[in-house]
One Martini backbone bead per residue (centre of mass of N, CA, C, O) as a GRO file, in nm:
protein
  157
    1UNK     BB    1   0.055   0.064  -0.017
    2UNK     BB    2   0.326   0.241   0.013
    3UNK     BB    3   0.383   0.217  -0.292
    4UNK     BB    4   0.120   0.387  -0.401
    5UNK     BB    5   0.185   0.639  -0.307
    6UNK     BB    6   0.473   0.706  -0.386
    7UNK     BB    7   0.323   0.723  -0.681
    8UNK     BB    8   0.192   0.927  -0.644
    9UNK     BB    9   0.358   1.154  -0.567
   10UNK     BB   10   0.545   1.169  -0.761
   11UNK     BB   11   0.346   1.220  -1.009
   12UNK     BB   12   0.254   1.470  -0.913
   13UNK     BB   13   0.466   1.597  -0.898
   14UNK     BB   14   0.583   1.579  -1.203
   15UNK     BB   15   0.333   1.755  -1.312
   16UNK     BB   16   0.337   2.022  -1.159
   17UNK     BB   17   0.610   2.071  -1.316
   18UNK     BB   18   0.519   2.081  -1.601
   19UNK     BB   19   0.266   2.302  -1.553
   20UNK     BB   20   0.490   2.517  -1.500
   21UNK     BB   21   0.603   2.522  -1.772
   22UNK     BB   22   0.423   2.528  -1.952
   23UNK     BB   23   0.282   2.828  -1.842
   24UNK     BB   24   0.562   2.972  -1.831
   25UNK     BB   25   0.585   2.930  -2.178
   26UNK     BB   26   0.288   2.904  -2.298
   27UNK     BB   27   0.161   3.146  -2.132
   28UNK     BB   28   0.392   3.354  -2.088
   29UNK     BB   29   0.553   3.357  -2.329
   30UNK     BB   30   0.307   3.427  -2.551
   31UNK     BB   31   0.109   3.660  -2.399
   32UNK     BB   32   0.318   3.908  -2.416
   33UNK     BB   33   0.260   3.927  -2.675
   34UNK     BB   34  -0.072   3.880  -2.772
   35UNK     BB   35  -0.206   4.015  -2.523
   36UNK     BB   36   0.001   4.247  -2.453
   37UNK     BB   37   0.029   4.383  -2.719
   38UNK     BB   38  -0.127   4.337  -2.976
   39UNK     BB   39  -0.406   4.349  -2.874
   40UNK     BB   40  -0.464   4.646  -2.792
   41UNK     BB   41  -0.408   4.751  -3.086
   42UNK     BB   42  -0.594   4.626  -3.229
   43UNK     BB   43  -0.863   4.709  -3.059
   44UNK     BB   44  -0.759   5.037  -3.126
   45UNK     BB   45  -0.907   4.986  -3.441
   46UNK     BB   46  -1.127   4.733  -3.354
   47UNK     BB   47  -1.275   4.502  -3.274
   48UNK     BB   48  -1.276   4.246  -3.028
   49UNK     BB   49  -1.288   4.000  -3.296
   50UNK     BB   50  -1.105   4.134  -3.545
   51UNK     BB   51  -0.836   4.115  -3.403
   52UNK     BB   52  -0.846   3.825  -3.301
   53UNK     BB   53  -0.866   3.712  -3.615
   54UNK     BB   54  -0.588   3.840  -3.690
   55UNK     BB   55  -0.419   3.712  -3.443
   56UNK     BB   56  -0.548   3.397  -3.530
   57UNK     BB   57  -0.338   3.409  -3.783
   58UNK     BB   58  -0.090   3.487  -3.651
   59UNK     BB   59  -0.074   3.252  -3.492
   60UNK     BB   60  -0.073   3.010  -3.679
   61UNK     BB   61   0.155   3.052  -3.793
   62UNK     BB   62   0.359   3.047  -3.576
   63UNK     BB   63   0.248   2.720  -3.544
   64UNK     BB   64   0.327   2.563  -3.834
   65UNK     BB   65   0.541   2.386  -3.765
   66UNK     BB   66   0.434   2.134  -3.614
   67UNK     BB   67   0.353   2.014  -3.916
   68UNK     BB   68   0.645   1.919  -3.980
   69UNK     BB   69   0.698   1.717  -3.686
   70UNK     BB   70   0.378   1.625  -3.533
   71UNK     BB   71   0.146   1.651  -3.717
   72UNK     BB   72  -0.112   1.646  -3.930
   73UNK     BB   73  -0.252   1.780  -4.207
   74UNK     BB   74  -0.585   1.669  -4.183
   75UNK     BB   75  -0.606   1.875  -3.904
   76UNK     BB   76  -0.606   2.164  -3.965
   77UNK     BB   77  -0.885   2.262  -3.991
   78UNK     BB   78  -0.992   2.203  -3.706
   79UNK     BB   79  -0.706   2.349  -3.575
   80UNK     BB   80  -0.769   2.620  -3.630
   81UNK     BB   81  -1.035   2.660  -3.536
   82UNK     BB   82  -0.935   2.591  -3.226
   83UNK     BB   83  -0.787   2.855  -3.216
   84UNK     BB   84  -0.983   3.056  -3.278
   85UNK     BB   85  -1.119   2.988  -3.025
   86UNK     BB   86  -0.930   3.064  -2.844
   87UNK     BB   87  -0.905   3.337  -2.913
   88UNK     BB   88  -1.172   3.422  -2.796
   89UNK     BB   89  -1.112   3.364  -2.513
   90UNK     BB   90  -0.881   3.514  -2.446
   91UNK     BB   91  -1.043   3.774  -2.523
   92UNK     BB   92  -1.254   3.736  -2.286
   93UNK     BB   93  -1.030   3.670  -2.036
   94UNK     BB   94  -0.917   3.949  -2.082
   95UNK     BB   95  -1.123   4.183  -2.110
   96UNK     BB   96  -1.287   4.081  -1.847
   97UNK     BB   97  -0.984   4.139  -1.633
   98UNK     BB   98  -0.833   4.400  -1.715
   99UNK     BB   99  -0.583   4.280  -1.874
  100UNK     BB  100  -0.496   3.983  -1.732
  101UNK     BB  101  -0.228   3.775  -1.795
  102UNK     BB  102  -0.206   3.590  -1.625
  103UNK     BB  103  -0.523   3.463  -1.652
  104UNK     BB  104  -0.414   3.366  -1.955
  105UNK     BB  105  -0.156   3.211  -1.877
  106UNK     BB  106  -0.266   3.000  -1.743
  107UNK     BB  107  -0.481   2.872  -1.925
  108UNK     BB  108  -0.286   2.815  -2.156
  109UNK     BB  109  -0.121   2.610  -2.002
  110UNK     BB  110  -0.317   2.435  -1.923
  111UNK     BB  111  -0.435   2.364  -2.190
  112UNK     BB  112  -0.186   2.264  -2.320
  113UNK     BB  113  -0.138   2.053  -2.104
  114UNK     BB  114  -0.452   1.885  -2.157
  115UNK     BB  115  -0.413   1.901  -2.518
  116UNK     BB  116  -0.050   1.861  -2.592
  117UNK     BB  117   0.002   1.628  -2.378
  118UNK     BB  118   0.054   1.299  -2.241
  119UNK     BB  119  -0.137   1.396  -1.985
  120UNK     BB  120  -0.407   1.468  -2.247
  121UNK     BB  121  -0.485   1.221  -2.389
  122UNK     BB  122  -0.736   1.186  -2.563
  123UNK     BB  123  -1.058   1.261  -2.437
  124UNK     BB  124  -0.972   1.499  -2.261
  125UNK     BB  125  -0.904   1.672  -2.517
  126UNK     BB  126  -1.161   1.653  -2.682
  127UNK     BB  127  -1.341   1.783  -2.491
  128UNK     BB  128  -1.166   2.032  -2.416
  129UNK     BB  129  -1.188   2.133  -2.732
  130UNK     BB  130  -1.492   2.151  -2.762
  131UNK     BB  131  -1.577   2.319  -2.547
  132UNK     BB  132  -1.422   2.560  -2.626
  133UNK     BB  133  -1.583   2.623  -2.951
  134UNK     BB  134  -1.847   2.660  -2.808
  135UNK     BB  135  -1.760   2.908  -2.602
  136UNK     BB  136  -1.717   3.103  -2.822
  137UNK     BB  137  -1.975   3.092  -2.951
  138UNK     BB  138  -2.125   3.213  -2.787
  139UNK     BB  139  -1.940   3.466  -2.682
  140UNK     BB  140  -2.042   3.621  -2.932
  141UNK     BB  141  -2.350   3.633  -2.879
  142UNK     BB  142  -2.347   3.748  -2.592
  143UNK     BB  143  -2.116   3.989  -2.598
  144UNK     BB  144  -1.999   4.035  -2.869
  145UNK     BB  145  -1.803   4.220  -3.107
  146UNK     BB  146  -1.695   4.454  -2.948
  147UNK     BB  147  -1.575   4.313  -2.668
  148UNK     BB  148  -1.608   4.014  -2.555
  149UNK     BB  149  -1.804   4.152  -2.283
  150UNK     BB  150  -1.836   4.368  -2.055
  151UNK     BB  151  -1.637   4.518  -2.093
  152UNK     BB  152  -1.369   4.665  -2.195
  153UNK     BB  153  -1.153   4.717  -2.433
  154UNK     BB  154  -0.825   4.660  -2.455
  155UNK     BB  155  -0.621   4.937  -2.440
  156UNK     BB  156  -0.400   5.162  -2.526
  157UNK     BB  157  -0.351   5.475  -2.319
   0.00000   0.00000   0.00000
């Protein structure tokens, strides 16, 4: 019984360990250019849908080498339409949040935790990335592509 325990806590530490690079790289390293720096400077020209929708095309592109060496290129197209479901997540929890890096590099490296690593094959990254595309569709219907919250969008002042 206490090496089931062992094993256990181990495996803890070390998602956890995991889960902190995420966030560290993805959700902080990312997010420092596309939503602290482009999205407010974006929204301050356009709507926060079309900011989005420009960002979420150069996004795409950043992550284009992936198909090189890890993607099927049969899912681009599912897998675009995913990205851009992010992005309006993204910008509906920036906008939100009064524009908390923080909340969106966490939500980032989480979500990329749980759908693009070892951590979270199979059904729960399809679930949870399913989840994901469905409430980007709402949060348009619900927020408006004004400003896709309640708050007001960020920009640069």
């Amino acid at each position: 019984m206490s090496i089931f325990w062992a094993k256990s806590i181990s495996c803890l530490i070390w998602e956890s360990g995991a889960l902190f690079l995420w966030i560290f790289t993805y959700g902080i390293g990312e997010e420092v250019g596309w939503r602290g720096y482009a999205l407010p400077r974006l929204q301050e020209k356009m709507s926060a849908l079309n900011a989005t929708l420009v960002l979420g095309v150069l996004w795409a592109l950043w992550h284009l080498p992936i198909f090189f060496y890890l993607f099927d290129p049969a899912i681009a197209i599912g897998w675009f339409f995913g990205l851009m479901s992010g992005a309006i997540l993204f910008t509906w929890l920036y906008n939100s949040t009064d524009g908390s890096l923080l909340a969106v590099a966490l939500w980032h490296g989480a979500f990329n935790f749980i759908t693009a690593s070892a951590a979270g094959e199979g059904l729960g990254a399809a679930i949870m990335s399913t989840l994901v595309m469905v409430w980007a569709v709402v949060l348009i219907f619900v927020y408006k592509p004004a400003n896709l919250s309640t708050q007001e969008k960020q920009v640069i002042k």
